[in-house]
Short mmCIF file of C-alpha atoms in Angstrom, two decimals:
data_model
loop_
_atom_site.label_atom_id
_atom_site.label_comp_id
_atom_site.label_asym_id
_atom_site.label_seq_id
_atom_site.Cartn_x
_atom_site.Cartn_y
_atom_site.Cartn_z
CA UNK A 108 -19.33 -10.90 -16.81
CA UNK A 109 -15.53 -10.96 -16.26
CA UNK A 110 -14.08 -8.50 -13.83
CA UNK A 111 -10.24 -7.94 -13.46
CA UNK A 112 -9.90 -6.23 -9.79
CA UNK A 113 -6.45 -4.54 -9.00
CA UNK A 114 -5.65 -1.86 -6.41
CA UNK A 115 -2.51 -0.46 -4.54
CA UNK A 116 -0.32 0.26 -7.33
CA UNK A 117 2.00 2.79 -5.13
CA UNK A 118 3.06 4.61 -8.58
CA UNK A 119 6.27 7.03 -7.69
CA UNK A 120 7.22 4.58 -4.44
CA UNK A 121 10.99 5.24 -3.31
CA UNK A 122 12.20 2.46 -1.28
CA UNK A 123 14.96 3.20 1.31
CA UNK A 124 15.97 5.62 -1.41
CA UNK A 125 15.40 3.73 -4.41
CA UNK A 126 12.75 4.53 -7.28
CA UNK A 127 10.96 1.67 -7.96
CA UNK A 128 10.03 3.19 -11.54
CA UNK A 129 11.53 1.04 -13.81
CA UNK A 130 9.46 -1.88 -11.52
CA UNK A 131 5.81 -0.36 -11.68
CA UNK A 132 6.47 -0.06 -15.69
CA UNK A 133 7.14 -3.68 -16.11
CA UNK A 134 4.51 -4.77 -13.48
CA UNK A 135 1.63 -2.12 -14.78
CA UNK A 136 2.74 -3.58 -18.25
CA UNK A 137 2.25 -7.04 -17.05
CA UNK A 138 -1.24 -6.12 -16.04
CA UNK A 139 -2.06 -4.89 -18.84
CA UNK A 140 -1.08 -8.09 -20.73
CA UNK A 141 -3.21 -10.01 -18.28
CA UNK A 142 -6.18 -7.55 -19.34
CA UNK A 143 -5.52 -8.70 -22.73
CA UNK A 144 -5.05 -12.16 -22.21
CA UNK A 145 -8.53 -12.17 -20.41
CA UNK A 146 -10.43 -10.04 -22.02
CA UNK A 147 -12.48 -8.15 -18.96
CA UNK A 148 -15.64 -6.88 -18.99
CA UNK A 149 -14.45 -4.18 -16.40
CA UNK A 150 -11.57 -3.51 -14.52
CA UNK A 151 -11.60 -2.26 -11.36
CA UNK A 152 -8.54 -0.33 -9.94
CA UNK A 153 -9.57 0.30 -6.06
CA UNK A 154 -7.17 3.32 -5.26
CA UNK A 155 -4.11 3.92 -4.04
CA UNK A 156 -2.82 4.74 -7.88
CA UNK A 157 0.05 6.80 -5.90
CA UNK A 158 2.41 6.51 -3.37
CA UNK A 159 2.03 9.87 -2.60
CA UNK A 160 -0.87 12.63 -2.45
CA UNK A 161 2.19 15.05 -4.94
CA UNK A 162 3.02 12.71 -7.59
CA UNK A 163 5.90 13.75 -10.14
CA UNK A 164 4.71 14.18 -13.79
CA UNK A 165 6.35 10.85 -14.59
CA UNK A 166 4.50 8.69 -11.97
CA UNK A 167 1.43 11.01 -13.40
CA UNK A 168 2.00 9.86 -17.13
CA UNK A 169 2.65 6.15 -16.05
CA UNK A 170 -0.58 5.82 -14.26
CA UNK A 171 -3.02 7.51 -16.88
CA UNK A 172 -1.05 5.62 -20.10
CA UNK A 173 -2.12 2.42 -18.04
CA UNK A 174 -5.22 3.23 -17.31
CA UNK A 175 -5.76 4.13 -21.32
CA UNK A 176 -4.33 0.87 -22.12
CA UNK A 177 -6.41 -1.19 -19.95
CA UNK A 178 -9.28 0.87 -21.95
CA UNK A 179 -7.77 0.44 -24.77
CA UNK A 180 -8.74 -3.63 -24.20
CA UNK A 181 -12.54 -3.13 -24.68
CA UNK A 182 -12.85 -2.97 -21.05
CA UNK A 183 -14.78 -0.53 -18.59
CA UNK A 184 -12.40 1.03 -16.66
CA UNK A 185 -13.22 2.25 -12.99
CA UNK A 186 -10.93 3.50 -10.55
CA UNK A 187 -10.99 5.24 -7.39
CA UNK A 188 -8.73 7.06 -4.95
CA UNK A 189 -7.00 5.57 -2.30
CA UNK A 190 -5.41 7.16 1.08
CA UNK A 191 -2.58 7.97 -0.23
CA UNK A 192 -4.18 9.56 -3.68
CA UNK A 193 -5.12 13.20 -3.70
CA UNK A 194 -8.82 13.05 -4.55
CA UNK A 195 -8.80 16.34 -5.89
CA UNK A 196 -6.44 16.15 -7.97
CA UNK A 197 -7.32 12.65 -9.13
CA UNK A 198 -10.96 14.34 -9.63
CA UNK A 199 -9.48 17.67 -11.94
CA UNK A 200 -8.07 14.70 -14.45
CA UNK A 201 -11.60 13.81 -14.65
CA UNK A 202 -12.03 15.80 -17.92
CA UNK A 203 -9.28 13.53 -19.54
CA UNK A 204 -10.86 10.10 -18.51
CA UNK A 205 -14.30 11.09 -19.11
CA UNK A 206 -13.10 11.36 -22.86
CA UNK A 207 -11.08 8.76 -22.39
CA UNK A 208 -13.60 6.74 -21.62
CA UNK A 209 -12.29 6.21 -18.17
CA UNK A 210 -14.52 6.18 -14.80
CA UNK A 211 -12.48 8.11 -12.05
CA UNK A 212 -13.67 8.97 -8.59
CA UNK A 213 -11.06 10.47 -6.64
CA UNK A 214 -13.11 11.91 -4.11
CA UNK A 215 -16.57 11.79 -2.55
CA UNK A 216 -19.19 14.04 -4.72
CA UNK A 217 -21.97 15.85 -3.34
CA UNK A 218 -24.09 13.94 -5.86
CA UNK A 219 -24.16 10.19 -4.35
CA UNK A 220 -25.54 8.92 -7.99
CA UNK A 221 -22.29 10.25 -9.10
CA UNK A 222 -20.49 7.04 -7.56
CA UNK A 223 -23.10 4.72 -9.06
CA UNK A 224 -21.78 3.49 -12.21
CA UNK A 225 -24.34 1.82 -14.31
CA UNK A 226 -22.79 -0.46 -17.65
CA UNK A 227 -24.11 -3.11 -20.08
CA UNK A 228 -21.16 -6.27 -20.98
CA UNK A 229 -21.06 -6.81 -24.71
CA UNK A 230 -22.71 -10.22 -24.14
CA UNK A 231 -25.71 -8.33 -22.67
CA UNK A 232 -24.95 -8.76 -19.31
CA UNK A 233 -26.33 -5.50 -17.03
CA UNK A 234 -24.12 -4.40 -13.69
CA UNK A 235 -24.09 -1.83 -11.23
CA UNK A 236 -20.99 -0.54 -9.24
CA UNK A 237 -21.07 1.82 -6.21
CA UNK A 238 -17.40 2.85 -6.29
CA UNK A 239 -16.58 4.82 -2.84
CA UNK A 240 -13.11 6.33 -2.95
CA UNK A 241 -11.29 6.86 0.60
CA UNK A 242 -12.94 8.66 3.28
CA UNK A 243 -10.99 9.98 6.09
CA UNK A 244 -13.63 10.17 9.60
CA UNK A 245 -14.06 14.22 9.06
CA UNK A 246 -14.72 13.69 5.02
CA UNK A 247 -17.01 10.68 6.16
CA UNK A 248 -18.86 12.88 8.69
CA UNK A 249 -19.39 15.94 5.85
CA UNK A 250 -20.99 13.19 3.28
CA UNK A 251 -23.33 12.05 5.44
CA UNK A 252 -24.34 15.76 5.81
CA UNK A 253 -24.46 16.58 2.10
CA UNK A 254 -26.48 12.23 1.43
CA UNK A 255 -28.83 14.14 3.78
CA UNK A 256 -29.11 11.10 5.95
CA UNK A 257 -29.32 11.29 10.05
CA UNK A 258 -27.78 13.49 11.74
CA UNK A 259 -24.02 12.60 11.77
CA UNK A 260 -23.36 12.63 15.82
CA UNK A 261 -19.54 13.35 17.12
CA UNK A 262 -20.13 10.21 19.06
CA UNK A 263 -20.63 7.80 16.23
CA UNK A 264 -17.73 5.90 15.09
CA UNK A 265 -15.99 5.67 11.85
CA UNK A 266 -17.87 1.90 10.73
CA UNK A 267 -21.23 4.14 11.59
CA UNK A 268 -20.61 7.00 9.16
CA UNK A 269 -19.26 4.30 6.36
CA UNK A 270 -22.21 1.97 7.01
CA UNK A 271 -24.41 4.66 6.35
CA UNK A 272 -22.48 6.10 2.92
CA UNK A 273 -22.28 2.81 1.80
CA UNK A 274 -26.05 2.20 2.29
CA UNK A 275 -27.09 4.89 0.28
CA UNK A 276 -24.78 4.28 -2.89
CA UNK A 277 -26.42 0.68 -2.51
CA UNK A 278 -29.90 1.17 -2.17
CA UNK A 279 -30.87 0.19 -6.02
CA UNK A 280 -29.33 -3.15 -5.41
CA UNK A 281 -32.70 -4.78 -5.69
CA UNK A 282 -33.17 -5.76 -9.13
CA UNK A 283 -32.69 -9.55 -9.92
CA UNK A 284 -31.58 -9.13 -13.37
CA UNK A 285 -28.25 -7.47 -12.81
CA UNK A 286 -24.72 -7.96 -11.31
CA UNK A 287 -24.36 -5.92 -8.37
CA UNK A 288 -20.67 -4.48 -7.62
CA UNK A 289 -18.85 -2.01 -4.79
CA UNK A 290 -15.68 -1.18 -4.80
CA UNK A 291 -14.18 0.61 -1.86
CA UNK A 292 -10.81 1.63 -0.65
CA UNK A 293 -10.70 1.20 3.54
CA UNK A 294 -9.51 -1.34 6.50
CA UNK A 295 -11.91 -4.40 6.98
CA UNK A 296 -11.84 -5.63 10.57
CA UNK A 297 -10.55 -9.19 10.90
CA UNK A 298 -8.45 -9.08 7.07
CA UNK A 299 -4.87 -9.36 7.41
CA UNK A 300 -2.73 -6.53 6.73
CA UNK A 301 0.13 -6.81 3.75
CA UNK A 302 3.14 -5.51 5.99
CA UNK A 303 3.70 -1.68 4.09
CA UNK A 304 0.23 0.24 4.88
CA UNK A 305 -0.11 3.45 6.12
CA UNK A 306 -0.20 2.89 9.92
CA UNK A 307 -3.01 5.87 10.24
CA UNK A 308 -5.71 4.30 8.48
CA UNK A 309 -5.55 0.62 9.44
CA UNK A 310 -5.62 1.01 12.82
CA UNK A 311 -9.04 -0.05 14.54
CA UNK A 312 -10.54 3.52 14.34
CA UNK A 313 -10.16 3.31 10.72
CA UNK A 314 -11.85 -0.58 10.82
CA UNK A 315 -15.20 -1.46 9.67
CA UNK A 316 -17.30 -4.79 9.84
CA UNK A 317 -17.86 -6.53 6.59
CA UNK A 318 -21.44 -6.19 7.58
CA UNK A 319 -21.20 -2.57 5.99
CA UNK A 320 -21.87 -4.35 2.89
CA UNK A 321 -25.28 -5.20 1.30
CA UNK A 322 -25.91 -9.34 1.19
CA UNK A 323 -27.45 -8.31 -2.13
CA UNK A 324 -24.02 -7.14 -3.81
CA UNK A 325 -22.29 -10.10 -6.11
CA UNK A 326 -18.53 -8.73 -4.88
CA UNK A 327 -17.16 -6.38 -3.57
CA UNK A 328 -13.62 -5.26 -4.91
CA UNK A 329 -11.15 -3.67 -1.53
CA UNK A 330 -8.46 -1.92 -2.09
CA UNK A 331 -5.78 -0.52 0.95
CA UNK A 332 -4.81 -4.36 2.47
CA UNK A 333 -1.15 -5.37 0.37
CA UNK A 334 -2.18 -8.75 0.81
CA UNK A 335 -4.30 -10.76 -1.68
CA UNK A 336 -7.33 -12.16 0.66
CA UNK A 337 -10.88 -13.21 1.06
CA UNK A 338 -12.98 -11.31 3.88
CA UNK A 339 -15.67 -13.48 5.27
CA UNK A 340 -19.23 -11.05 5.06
CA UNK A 341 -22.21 -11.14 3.93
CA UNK A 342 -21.40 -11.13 0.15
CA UNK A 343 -18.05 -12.20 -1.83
CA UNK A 344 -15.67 -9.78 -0.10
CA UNK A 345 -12.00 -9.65 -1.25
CA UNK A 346 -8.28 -7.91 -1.41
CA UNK A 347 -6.73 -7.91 -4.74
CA UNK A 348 -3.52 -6.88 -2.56
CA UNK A 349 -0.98 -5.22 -4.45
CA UNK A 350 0.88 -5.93 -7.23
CA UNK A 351 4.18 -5.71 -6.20
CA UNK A 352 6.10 -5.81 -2.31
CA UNK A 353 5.90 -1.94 -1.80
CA UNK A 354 7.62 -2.64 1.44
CA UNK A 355 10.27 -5.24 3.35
CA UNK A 356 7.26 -6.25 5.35
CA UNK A 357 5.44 -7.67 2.39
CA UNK A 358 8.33 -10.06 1.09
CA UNK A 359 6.01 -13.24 1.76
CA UNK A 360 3.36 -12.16 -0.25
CA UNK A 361 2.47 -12.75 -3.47
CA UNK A 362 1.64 -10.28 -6.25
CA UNK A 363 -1.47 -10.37 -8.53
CA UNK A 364 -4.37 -9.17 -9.61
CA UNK A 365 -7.48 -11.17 -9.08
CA UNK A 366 -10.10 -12.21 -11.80
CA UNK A 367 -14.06 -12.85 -10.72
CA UNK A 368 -16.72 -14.20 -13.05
CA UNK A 369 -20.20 -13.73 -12.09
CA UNK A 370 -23.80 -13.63 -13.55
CA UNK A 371 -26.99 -11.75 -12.11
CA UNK A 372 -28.04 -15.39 -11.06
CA UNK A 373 -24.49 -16.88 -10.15
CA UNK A 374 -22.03 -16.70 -7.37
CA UNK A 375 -18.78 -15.23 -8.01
CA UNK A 376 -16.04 -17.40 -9.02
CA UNK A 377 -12.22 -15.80 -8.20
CA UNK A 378 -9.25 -16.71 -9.01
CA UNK A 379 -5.46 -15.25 -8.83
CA UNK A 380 -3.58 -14.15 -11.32
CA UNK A 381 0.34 -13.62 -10.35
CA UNK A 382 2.16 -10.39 -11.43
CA UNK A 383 6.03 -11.64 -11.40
CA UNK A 384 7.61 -8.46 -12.95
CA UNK A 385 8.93 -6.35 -9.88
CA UNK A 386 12.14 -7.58 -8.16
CA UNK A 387 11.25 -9.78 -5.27
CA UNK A 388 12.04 -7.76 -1.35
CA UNK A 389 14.04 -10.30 0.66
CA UNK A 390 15.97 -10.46 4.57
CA UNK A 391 19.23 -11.98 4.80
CA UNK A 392 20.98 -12.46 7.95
CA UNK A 393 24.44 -13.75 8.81
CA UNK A 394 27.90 -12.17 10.00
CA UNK A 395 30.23 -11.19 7.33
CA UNK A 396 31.75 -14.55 6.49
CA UNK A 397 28.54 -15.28 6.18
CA UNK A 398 26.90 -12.47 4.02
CA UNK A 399 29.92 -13.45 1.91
CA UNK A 400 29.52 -16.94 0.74
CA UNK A 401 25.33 -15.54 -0.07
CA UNK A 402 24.53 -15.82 -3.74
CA UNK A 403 23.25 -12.25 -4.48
CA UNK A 404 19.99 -12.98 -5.30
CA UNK A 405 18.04 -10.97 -8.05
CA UNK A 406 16.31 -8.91 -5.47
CA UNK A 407 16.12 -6.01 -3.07
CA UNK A 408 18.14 -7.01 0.24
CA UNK A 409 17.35 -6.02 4.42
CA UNK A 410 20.67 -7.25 5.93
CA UNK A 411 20.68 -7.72 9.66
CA UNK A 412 24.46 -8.24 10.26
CA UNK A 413 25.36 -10.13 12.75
CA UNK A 414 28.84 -7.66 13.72
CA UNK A 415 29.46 -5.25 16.55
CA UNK A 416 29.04 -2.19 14.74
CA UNK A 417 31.75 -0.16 13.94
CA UNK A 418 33.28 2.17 11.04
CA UNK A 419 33.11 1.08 7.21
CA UNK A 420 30.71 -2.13 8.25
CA UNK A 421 28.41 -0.73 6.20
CA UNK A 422 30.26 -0.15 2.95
CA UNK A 423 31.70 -3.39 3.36
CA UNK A 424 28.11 -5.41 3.12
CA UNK A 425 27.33 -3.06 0.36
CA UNK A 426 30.20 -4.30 -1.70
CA UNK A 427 29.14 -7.82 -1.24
CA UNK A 428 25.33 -7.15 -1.67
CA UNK A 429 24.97 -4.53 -4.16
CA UNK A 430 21.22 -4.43 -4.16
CA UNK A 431 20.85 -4.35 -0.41
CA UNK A 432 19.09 -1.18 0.80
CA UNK A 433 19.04 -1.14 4.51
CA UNK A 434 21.24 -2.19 6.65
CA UNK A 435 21.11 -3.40 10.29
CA UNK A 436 22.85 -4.61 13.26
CA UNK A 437 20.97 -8.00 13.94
CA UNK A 438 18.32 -7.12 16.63
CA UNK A 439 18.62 -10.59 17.95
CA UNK A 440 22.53 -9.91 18.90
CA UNK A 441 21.90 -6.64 20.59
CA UNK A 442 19.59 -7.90 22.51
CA UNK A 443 21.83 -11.21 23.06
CA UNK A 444 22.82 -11.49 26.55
CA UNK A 445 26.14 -10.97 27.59
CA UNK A 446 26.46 -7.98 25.17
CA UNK A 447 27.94 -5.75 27.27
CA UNK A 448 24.92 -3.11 27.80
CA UNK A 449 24.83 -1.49 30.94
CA UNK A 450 23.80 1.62 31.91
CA UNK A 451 26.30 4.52 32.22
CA UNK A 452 25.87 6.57 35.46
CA UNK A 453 25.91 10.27 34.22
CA UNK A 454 27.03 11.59 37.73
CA UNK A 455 30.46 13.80 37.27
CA UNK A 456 31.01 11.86 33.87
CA UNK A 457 32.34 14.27 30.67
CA UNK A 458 30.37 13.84 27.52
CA UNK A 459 33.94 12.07 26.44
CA UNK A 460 33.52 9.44 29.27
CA UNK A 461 29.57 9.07 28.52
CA UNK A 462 30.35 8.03 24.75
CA UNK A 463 32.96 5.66 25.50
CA UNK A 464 30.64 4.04 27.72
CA UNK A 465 27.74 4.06 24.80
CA UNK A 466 29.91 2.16 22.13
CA UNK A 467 31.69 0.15 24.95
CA UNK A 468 27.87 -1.09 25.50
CA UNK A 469 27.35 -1.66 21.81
CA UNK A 470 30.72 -3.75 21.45
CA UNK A 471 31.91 -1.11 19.25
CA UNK A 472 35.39 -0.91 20.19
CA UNK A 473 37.04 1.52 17.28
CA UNK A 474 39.28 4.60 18.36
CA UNK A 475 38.57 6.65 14.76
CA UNK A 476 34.61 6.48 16.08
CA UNK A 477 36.12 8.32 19.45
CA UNK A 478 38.98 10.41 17.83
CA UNK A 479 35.73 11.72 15.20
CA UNK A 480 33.55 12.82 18.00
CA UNK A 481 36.04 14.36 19.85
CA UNK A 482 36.51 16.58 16.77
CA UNK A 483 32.88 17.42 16.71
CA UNK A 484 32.27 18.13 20.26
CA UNK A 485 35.40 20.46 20.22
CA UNK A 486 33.90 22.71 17.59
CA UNK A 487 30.05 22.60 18.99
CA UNK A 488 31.70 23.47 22.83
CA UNK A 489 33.93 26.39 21.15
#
């Protein structure tokens, strides 16, 4: 069978301000061509469908018309919710995708069989997919109660309680004669983050061993890592990483969604297959002179200027970089020695004095900066 795995789409993502809308249309219409190009068996989104747990009625109607279009290619379509998805409200569209043909699992059911998806390839081929959307440590503790397993102790750890979930939705991996799948939306100790995750839930408490995974499973499709990568386990183990840079931290990687052919009695075969519609994220440094003599590329720009700050610096990059979104003082030249930064001594000093002293230590010599908070702290002290 032929599996097209994709995850983090970040539908409804506002970068530094600006909607990437326009973006996830061209890139969840380039996935969509790749569906049709390749002609999937399934395809496996592994959550994170939204940026956000309130998504606007347009990121809403973008993420179910691709979801019906990758249907709409002959293939099984799972998909499951990610940390930043609302599973119940992922969960209450259920009606629609069930007669859409559409698997959706936004949330963890009381019913494990629920998230054991059973499916036959048109070639004959039979599979099995335990699809576990994102489980937060108290939502992991309260499915362990309702799989009626052991006793879920306050002293067990996050890996423990997913270890356990993840045992029961594989327990019928035992048959020979069929391709066994899980797909699964959490941190993987050792894998290397993409640079734009939610800080929360990739931090070690929210890490589990690839050993949480049955050796018996053919692959195993992660969403929640940015960046495309294998995990070394006990079974294939991989990262389809996102399909576009949601964030300035993931400028080096590279977009796609990742194909896998496998039989009940053959290894998994993977390959990448790059997603090139979003506008690239890129860092530029330089001072002004510099910035000036930069072709603009065709992408979204970090500048770390390399000025003292002072008034209108800002508007003045922005009319040589148009598509530059954030704006810094280079790190590196505050942090240059011989910049000036000492520390004021408060002692007997006005609040006038104390200012000065702050944008004398920043090399930001400009009088209108002064003359404006003098205004200000007139009307606050009257």
């Amino acid at each position: 069978m032929k599996i097209l795995h994709t995850s983090d789409w970040h539908v409804g993502k506002v970068l530094k301000g600006q909607s990437r809308a326009e973006e996830h249309k061209a890139v969840l219409a380039g996935v969509i061509d790749i569906a049709r190009a390749e002609q999937p068996d399934l395809v496996i989104v592994a959550g994170d469908l939204y940026d956000t747990a309130a998504p606007t009625s347009e990121a809403t109607r973008l993420v179910t018309r691709a979801l019906t279009a990758l249907r709409r290619t002959g293939a099984d379509v799972v998909a499951i919710g990610g940390n930043h998805d609302n599973g119940a409200a992922l969960d209450a569209l259920r009606p629609w995708a069930d007669a859409a043909g559409i698997t959706l699992r936004g949330a963890v059911r009381e019913n494990p069989d629920e998230h054991v998806i059973d499916g036959v390839t048109a070639s004959g081929e039979r599979w099995q997919l335990a699809a576990l959307p994102f489980l937060s440590q108290r939502y992991a503790i309260r499915a362990l109660e309702m799989y009626e397993l052991t006793a879920a102790e306050t002293n067990q750890t996050y890996a423990d309680h997913l270890g356990r979930v993840l045992g029961r939705l594989t327990e019928g991996f035992t048959e020979p004669d069929r391709v066994h799948l899980v797909t699964a939306h959490l941190t993987v100790t050792g894998a290397a983050t993409g640079g734009g995750e939610r800080d929360a839930h990739t931090v070690l408490g929210y890490a589990v061993p690839a050993t949480v995974f049955p050796a018996t499973a053919h692959y195993v499709a992660l969403g929640h890592l940015h960046r495309a990568q294998r995990v070394a386990g006990p079974c294939p183990v991989r990262y389809s990483g996102s399909p576009l840079a949601v964030d300035f931290g993931e400028q080096e990687n590279v977009p796609s969604v990742t194909m896998v052919e496998v039989t009940a009695s053959t290894a998994a075969r993977v390959r990448e297959v790059p997603v090139t519609a979003a506008s690239a994220l890129r860092t530029v440094r330089g001072t002004l002179a510099q910035l000036a003599e930069i072709e603009a590329p065709d992408a979204w720009l970090r500048v770390y200027v390399r000025e003292q700050p002072r008034a209108g610096l800002r508007e003045e990059i922005q009319e040589l970089l148009p598509r530059a979104l954030e704006i810094r003082i280079d790190p590196e030249l505050l942090a240059a020695p011989g910049s000036g930064a000492r520390i004021a001594q408060r002692s007997g000093r006005s609040p006038r004095e104390l200012f000065a002293d702050y944008l004398d230590s920043r090399g930001h010599a400009d009088e209108g900066v002064q003359e404006l908070f003098d205004e200000l702290f007139e009307e606050v002290d009257h």
